[in-house]
Coordinates of C-alpha atoms in Angstrom, one line a residue:
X1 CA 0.0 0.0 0.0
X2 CA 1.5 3.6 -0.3
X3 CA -0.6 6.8 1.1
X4 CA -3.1 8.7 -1.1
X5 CA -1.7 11.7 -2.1
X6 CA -3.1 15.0 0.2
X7 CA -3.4 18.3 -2.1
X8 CA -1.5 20.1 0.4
X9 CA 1.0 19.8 3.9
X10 CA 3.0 21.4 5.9
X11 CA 6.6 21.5 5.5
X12 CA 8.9 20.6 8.0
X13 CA 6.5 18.3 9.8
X14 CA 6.4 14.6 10.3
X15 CA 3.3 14.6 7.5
X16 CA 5.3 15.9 5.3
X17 CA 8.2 13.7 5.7
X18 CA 6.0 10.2 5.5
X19 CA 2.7 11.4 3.3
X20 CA 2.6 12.2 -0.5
X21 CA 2.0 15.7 -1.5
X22 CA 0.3 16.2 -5.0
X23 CA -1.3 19.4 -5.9
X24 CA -4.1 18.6 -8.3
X25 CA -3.7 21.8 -10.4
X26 CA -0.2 20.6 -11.5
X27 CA -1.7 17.9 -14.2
X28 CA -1.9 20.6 -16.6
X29 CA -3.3 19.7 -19.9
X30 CA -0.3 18.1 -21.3
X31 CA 2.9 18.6 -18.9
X32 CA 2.9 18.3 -15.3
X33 CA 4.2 21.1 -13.4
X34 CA 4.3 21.9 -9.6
X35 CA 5.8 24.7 -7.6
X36 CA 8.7 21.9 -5.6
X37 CA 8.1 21.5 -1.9
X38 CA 4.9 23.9 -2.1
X39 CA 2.4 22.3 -4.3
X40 CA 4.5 18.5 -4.5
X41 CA 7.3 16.8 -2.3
X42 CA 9.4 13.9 -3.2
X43 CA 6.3 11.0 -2.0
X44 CA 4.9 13.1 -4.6
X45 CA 6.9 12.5 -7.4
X46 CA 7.4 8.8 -6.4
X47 CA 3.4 8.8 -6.5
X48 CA 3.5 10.5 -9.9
X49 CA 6.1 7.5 -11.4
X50 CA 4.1 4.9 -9.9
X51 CA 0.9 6.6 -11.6
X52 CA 2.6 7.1 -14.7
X53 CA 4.2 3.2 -14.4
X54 CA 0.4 2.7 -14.0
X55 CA -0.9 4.5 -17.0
X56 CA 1.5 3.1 -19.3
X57 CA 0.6 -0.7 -18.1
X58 CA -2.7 0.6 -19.4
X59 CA -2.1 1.7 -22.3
X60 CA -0.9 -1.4 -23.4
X61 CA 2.3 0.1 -23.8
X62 CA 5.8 -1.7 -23.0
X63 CA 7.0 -0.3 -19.5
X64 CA 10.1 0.7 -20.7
X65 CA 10.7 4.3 -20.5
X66 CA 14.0 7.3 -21.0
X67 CA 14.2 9.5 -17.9
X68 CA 17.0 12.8 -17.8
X69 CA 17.0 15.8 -16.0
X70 CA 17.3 19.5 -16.4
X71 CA 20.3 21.4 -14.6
X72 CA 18.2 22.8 -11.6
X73 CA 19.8 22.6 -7.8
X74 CA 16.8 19.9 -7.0
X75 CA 16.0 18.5 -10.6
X76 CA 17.9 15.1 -9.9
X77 CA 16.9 14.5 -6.5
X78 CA 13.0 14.5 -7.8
X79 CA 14.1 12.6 -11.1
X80 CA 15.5 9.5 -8.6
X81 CA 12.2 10.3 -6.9
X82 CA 10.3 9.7 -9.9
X83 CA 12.7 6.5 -10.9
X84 CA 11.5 4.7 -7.7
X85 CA 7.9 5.0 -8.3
X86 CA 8.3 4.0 -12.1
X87 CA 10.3 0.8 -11.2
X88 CA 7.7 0.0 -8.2
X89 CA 5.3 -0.1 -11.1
X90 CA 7.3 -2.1 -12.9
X91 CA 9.5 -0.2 -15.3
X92 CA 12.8 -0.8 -17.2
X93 CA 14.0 2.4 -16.6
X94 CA 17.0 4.0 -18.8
X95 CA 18.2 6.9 -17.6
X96 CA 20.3 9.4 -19.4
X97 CA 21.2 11.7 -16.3
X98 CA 21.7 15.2 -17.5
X99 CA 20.0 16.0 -20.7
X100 CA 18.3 18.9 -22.4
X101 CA 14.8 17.6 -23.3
X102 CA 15.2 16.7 -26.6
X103 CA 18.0 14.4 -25.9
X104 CA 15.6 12.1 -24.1
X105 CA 13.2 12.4 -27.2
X106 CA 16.1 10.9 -28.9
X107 CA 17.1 8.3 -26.5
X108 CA 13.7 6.7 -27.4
X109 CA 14.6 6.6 -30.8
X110 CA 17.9 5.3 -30.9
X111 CA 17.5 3.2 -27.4
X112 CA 14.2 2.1 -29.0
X113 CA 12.5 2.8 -25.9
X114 CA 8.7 3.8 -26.3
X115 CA 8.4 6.1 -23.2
X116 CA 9.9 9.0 -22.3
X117 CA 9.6 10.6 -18.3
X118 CA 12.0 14.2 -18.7
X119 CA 12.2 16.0 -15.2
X120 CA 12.2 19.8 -16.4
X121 CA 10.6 23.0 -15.4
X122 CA 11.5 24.1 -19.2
X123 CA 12.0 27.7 -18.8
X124 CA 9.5 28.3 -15.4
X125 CA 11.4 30.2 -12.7
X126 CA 13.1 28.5 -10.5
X127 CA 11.0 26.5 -7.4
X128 CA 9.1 25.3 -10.3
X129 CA 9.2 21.3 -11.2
X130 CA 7.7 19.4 -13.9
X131 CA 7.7 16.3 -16.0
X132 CA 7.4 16.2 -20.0
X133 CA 6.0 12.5 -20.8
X134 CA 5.3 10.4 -23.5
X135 CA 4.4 7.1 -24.3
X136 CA 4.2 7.2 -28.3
X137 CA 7.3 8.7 -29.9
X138 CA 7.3 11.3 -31.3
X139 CA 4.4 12.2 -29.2
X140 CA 3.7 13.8 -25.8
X141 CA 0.6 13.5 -23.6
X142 CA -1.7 15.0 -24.2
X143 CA -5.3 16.1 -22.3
X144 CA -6.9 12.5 -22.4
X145 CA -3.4 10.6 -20.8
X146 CA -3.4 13.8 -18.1
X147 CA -6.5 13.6 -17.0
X148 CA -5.9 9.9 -16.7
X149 CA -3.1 10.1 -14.8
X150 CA -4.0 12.9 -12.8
X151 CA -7.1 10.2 -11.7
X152 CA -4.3 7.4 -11.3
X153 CA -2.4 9.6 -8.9
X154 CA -4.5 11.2 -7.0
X155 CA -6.9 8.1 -5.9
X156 CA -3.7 5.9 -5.7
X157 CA -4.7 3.4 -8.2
X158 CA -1.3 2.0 -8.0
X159 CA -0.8 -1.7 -9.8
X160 CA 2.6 -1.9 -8.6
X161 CA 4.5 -5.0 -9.3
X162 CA 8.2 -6.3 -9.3
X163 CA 10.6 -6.6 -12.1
X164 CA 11.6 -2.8 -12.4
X165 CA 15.2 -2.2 -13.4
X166 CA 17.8 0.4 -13.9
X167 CA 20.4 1.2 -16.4
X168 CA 22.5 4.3 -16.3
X169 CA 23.7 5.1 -19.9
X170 CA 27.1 6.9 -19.7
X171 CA 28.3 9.7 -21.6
X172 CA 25.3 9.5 -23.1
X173 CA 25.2 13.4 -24.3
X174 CA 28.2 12.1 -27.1
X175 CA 25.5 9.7 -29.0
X176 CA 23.1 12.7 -29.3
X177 CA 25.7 15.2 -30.4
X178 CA 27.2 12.5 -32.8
X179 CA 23.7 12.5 -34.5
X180 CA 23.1 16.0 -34.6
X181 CA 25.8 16.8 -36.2
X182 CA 26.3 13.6 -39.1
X183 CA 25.4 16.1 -41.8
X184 CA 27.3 17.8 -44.2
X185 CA 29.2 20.9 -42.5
X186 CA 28.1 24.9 -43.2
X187 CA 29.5 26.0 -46.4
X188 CA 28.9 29.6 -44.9
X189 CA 31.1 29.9 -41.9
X190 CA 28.8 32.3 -39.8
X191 CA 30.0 33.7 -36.8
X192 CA 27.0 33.1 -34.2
X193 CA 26.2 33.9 -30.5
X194 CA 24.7 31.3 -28.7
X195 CA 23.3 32.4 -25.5
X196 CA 22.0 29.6 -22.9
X197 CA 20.9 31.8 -19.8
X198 CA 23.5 29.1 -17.9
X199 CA 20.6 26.9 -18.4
X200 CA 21.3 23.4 -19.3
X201 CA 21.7 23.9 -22.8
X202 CA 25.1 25.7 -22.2
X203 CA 27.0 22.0 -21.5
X204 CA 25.7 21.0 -25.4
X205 CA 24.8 23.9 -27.5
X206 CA 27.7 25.5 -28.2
X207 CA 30.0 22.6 -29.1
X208 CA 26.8 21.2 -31.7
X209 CA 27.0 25.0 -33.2
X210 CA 30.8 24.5 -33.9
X211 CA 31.1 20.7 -35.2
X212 CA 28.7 22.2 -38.1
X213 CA 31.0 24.7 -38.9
X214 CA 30.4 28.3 -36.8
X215 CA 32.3 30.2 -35.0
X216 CA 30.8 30.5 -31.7
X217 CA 30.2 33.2 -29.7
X218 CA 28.9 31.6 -26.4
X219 CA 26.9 33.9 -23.5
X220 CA 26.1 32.6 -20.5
X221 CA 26.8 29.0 -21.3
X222 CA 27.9 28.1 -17.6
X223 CA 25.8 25.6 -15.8
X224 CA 24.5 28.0 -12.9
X225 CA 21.5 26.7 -11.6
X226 CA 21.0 30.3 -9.6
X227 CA 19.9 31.9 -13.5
X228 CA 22.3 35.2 -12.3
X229 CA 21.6 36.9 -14.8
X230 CA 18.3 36.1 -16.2
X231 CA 15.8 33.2 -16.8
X232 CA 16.7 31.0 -19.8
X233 CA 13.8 31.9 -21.7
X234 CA 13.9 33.4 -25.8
X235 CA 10.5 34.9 -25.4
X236 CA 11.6 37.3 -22.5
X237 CA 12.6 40.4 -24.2
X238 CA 15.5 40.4 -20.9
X239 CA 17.3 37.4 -22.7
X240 CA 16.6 38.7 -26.1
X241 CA 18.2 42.0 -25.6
X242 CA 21.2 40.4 -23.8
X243 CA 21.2 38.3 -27.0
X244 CA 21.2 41.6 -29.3
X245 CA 24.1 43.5 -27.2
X246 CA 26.3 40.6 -27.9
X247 CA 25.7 40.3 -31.2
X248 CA 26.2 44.2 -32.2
X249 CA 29.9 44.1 -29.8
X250 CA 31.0 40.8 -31.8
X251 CA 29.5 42.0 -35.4
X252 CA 27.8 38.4 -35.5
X253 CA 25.7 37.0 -38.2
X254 CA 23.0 35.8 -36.2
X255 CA 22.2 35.2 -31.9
X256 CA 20.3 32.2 -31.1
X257 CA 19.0 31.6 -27.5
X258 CA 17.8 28.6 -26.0
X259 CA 15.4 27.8 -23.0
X260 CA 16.0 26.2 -20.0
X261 CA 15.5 22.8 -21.6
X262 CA 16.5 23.2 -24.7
X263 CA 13.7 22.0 -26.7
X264 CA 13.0 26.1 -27.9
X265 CA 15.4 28.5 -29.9
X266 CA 15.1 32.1 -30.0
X267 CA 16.2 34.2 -32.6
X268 CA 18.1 37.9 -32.9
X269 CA 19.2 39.2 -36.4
X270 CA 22.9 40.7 -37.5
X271 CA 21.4 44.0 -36.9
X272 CA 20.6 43.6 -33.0
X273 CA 16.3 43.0 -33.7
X274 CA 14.7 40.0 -32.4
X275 CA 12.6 38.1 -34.8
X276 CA 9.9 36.7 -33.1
X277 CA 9.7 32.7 -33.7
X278 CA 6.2 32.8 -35.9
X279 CA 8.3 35.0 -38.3
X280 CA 11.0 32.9 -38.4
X281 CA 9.2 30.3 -39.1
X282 CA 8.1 32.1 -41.9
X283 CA 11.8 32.3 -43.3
X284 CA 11.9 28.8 -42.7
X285 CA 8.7 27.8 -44.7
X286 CA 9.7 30.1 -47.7
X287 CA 13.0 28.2 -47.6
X288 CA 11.6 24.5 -47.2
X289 CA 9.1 24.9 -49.5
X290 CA 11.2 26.3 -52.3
X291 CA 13.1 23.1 -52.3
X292 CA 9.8 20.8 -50.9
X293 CA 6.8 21.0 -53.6
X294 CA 3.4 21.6 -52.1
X295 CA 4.7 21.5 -48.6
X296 CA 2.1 21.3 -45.5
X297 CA 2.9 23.4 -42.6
X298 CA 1.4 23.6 -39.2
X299 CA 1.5 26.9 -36.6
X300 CA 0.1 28.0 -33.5
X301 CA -2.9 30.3 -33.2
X302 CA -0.8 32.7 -31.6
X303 CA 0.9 32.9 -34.8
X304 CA 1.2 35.9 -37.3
X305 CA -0.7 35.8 -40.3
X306 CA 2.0 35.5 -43.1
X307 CA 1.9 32.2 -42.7
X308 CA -1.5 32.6 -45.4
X309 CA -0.8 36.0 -46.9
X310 CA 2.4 35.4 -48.0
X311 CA 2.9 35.8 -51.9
X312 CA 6.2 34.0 -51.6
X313 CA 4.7 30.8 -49.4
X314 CA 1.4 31.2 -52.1
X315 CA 3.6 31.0 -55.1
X316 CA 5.8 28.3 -53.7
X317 CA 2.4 26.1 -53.2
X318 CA 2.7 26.1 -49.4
X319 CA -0.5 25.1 -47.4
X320 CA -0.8 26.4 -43.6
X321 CA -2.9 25.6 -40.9
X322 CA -3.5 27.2 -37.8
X323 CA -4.0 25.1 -34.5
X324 CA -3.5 24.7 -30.9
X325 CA -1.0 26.4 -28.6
X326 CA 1.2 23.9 -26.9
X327 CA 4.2 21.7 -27.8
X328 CA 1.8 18.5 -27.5
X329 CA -1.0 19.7 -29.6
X330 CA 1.7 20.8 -32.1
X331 CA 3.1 17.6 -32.3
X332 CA 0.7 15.3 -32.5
X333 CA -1.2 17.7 -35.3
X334 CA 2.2 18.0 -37.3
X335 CA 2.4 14.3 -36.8
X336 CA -1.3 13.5 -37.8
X337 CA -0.7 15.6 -41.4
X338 CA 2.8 14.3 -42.2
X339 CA 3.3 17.8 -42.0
X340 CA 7.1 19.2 -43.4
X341 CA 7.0 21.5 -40.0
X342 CA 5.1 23.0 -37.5
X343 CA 6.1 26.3 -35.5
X344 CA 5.2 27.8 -32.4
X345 CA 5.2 31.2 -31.9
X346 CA 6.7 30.5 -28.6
X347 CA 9.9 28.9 -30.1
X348 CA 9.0 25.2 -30.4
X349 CA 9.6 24.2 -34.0
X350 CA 8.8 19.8 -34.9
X351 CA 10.3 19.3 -38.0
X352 CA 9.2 16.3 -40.0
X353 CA 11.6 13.6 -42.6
X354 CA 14.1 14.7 -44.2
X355 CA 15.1 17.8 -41.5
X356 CA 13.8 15.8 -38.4
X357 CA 12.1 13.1 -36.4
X358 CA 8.7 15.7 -35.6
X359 CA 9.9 16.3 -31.6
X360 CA 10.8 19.8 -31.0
X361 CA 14.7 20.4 -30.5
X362 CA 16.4 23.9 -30.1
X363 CA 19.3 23.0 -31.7
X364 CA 17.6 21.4 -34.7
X365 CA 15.6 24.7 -35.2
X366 CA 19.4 26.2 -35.3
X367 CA 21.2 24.1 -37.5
X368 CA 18.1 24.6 -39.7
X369 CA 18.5 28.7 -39.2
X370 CA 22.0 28.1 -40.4
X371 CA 21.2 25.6 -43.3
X372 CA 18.8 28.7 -44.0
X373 CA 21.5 30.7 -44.5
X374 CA 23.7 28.5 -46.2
X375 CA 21.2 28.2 -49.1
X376 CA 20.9 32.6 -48.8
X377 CA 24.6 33.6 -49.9
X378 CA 25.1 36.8 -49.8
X379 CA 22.1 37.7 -47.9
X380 CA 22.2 38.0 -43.8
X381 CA 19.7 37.5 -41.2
X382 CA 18.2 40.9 -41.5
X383 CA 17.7 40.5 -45.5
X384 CA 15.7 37.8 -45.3
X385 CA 13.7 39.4 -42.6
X386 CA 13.2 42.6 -44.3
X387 CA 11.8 40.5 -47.2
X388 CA 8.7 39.3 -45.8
X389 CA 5.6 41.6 -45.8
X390 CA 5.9 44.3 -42.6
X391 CA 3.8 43.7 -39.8
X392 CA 3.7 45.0 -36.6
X393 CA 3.3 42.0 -33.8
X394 CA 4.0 41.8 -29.7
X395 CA 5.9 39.9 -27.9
X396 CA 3.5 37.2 -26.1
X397 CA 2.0 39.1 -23.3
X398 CA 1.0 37.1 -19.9
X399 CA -1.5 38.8 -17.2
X400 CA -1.4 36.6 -14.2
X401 CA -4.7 34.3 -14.0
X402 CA -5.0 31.5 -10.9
X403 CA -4.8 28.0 -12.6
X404 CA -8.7 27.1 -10.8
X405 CA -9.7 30.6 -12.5
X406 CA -8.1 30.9 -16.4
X407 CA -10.6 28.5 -18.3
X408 CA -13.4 30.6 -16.7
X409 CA -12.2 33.6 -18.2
X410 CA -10.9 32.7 -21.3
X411 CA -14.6 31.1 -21.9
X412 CA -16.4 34.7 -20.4
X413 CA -14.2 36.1 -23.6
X414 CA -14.9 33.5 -26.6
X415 CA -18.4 34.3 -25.6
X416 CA -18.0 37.9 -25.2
X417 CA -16.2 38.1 -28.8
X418 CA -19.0 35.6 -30.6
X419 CA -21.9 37.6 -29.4
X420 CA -19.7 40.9 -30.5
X421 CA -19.4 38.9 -34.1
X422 CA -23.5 38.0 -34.0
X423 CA -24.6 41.5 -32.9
X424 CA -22.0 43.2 -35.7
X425 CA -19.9 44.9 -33.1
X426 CA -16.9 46.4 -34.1
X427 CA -13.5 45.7 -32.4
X428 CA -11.1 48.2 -32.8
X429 CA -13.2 50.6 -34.6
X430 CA -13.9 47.6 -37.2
X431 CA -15.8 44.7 -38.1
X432 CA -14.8 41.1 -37.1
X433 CA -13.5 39.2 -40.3
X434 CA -13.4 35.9 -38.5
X435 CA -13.1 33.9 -35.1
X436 CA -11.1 31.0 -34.5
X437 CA -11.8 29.4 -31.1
X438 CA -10.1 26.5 -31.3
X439 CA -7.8 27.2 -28.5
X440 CA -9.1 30.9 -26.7
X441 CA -10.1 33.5 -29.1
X442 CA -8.3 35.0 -31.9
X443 CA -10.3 38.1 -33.6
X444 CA -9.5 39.1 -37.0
X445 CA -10.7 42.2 -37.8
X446 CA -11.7 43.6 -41.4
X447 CA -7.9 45.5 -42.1
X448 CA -6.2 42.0 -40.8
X449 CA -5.5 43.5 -37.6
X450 CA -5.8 40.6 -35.1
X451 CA -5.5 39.6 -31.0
X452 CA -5.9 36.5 -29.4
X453 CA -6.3 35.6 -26.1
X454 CA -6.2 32.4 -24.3
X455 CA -5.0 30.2 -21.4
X456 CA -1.6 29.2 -20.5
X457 CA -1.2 25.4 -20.7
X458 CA 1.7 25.9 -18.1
X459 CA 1.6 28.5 -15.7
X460 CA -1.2 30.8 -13.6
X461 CA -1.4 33.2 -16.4
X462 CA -3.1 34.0 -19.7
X463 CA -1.5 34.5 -23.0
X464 CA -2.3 37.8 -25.1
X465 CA -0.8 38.4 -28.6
X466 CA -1.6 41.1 -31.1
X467 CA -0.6 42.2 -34.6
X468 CA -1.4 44.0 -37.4
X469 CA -0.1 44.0 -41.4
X470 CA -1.3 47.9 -41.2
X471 CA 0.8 49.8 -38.4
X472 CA 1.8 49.8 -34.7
X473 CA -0.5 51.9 -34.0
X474 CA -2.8 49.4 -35.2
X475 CA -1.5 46.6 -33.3
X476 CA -2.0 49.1 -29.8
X477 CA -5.3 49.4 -30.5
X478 CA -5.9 45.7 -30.9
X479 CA -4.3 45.7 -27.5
X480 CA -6.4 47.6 -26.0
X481 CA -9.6 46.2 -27.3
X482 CA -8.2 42.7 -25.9
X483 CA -7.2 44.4 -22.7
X484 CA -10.6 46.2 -22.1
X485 CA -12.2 42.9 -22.2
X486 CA -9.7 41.2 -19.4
X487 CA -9.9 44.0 -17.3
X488 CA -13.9 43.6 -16.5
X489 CA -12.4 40.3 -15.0
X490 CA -11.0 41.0 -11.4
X491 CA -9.4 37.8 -11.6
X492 CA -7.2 38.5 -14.5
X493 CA -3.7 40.6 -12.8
X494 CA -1.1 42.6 -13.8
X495 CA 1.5 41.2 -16.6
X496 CA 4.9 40.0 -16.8
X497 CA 5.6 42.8 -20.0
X498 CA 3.4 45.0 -22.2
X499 CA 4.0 46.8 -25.5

């Protein structure tokens, strides 16, 4: 028997020593993610690996799974946490010890495991925990295996059994490298920062960059657990512009910066100016289709809209469509198509055959930004930015929202929007041109002006993005007309950064 799981204790009690903690908000709706010692102790996460042991029994899935962890001060005393649970349940359990999280996406692949169990707060502050899980490569979980879990876990439906094992694989970051880099080298040598916010991506990032061929610039690649400087994160305009001073003082081609996991990759140009990731990944389509006929691409909803108005992607027979928010809902779409790509406007990219194996990987997304450029001679980073169609587009924008509160919200404003749309409201001082609800609410309005707003999959917050094809002055007043909404809700706080 082991203890059902209480939604909250005290620390620094006997409880909280010899009882499982598991706060039920931390199933999210396709990670797992818990504030450590606050909302989940260790008997936590051994509850979680026995659940998950459990779930994958269920499935009628091998229990075999990968397990690694991020570079946190705690991550490895929860993955060993996790580890005891899975082989109560059962489980062969392979574990790769330190890893960014695409090197245990990997690991399934060339271990031939069919699970996957990565400890990793991706690019949460630190005191955050989490686990990214699979149990169909390339594929995550997603809402149906959470909520399953979730129900495992928390009623201690445990069908734990002997035979669990454990194997260590050693140097294992050398075989993921190794395959990384088996293609041909740069025939451009670029010189390139690569900036890790001394996240875990720093002990692997910058020696892939340089077996291809650049000359590295590396910034904050120390492991440093403490994030001294800033959080390894490529959305936060912080890292970004940490990114861009480096690049203008060493006159480099191009600034990549990766998240705390390393599964994202942000982007700054040879002038100093972040691209957000939706636009590059419109420089990516236009240069995968040109050599792909009638390529099928798949991108977030928080996405610009290029990805259909483009004349170049039009002409080159490129098809887009728009979906989901969220690494596993990206995946699994990408997947379902036989899609050539997807892209995520936060920075998660799943390239399909022949550039990948359709998991998101920060450093595939780079070698594919430099294979970009390889096929551009002559042209830099900020040429082929300046030659797409100008729009004017924020940064993603997060209000905090309490987890139990978000979905209530986001649904108040999908209504709010329809009836605006029924009644022939304007929005912005214009008609709505179209809705798409499938994840929150993205208004369109008649000059292509457009703001979404949904929940984060992730964190107490909500996600607002805005841009528009006409002028940033434009794109603030389809911020404010989002805004105006949120701000009848008293739940909805203040956020992280505004334009």
């Amino acid at each position: 028997m082991f203890p059902k799981p209480k939604s909250a204790l005290v620390p620094n009690t006997y409880a909280f020593e010899s009882e499982p903690m598991v706060k039920p908000t931390g199933f999210r709706e396709y990670d797992a993610r818990w504030l450590f010692n606050k909302e989940i102790n260790l008997m936590g996460v051994q509850a979680l690996g026995m659940g998950l042991g459990a779930l994958i029994a269920e499935l009628g899935v091998s229990q075999e799974i990968v397990t690694g962890h991020d570079f946190r001060g705690y991550s490895a005393s929860i993955k060993y946490a996790l580890i005891s649970g899975l082989m109560a349940a059962g489980c062969k359990v392979h574990d790769i010890g330190l890893a960014v999280t695409p090197m245990a996406y990997f690991a399934q692949f060339d271990l031939d495991v069919p699970c996957v169990a990565m400890v990793t707060a991706s690019h949460n502050d630190n005191g955050w925990t989490g686990v990214k899980m699979g149990a169909n490569r390339p594929l995550t979980f997603g809402p149906d295996e959470m909520t399953r879990l979730k129900q495992i876990v928390l009623n201690a439906e445990f069908n734990n059994k002997a035979g669990g094992s454990y194997q260590f694989h050693e140097n294992y970051p050398a075989r993921y490298i190794a395959d990384l880099t088996s293609r041909p080298k740069l025939k451009r040598k670029l010189k390139v920062v690569a900036a890790c916010g001394n996240g875990t991506a720093g002990a692997f990032a910058p020696q892939v960059l340089e077996v291809i061929g650049c000359e590295v610039i590396p910034l904050d690649t120390e492991l440093d657990h403490t994030f001294p400087k800033y959080n390894p994160n490529p959305e936060d305009m912080e890292m970004l512009h940490a990114i861009r001073d480096a690049v203008l003082l060493h006159k480099a081609d191009v600034g990549l910066g990766f998240d705390g996991d390393g599964d994202r990759c942000g982007v700054v140009d040879n002038t100093g100016e972040e691209i957000f990731a939706d636009k590059v990944g419109v420089m990516l389509a236009r240069d995968m289709s040109a050599i792909n006929a009638n390529a099928q691409f798949v991108v977030d909803v928080k996405s610009t809209g290029l990805f259909v108005t483009d004349p170049v992607l039009s002409r080159q027979g490129a098809n887009t469509v728009y979906w989901k928010t969220g690494h596993s809902y990206m995946k699994r779409r990408t997947n379902e198509l036989g899609a050539l790509a997807g892209f995520e406007k936060s920075g998660h990219f799943f390239f399909n055959k022949p550039f990948g194996r359709g998991y998101d990987d920060g450093l595939v997304s780079a070698i594919a930004i430099g294979e970009m450029l390889d096929r551009a001679p002559g042209k830099s980073m900020a040429d082929l930015k300046d030659a797409l169609p100008k729009t004017w587009s924020s940064p993603t924008m997060s209000p905090h929202c309490a987890d139990e509160a978000k979905y209530g919200v986001v649904d108040a404003v999908v209504k709010h929007f329809e009836a605006l749309q029924q009644n022939g409201a304007l929005v912005a001082g214009q008609a709505i041109r179209d809705l798409v609800t499938v994840n929150g609410v993205r208004v369109t309005v008649s000059d292509g002006s457009w703001g979404l707003v949904r929940a984060s999959s992730n964190k107490p917050e909500l996600v607002v993005v805005v841009e528009s094809p006409v002028s940033e002055q434009r794109m603030r007043d389809m911020f404010e007309a989002m805004d105006s909404v949120l701000r009848t809700h008293p739940e909805v706080g203040a956020y992280n950064q505004k334009i």
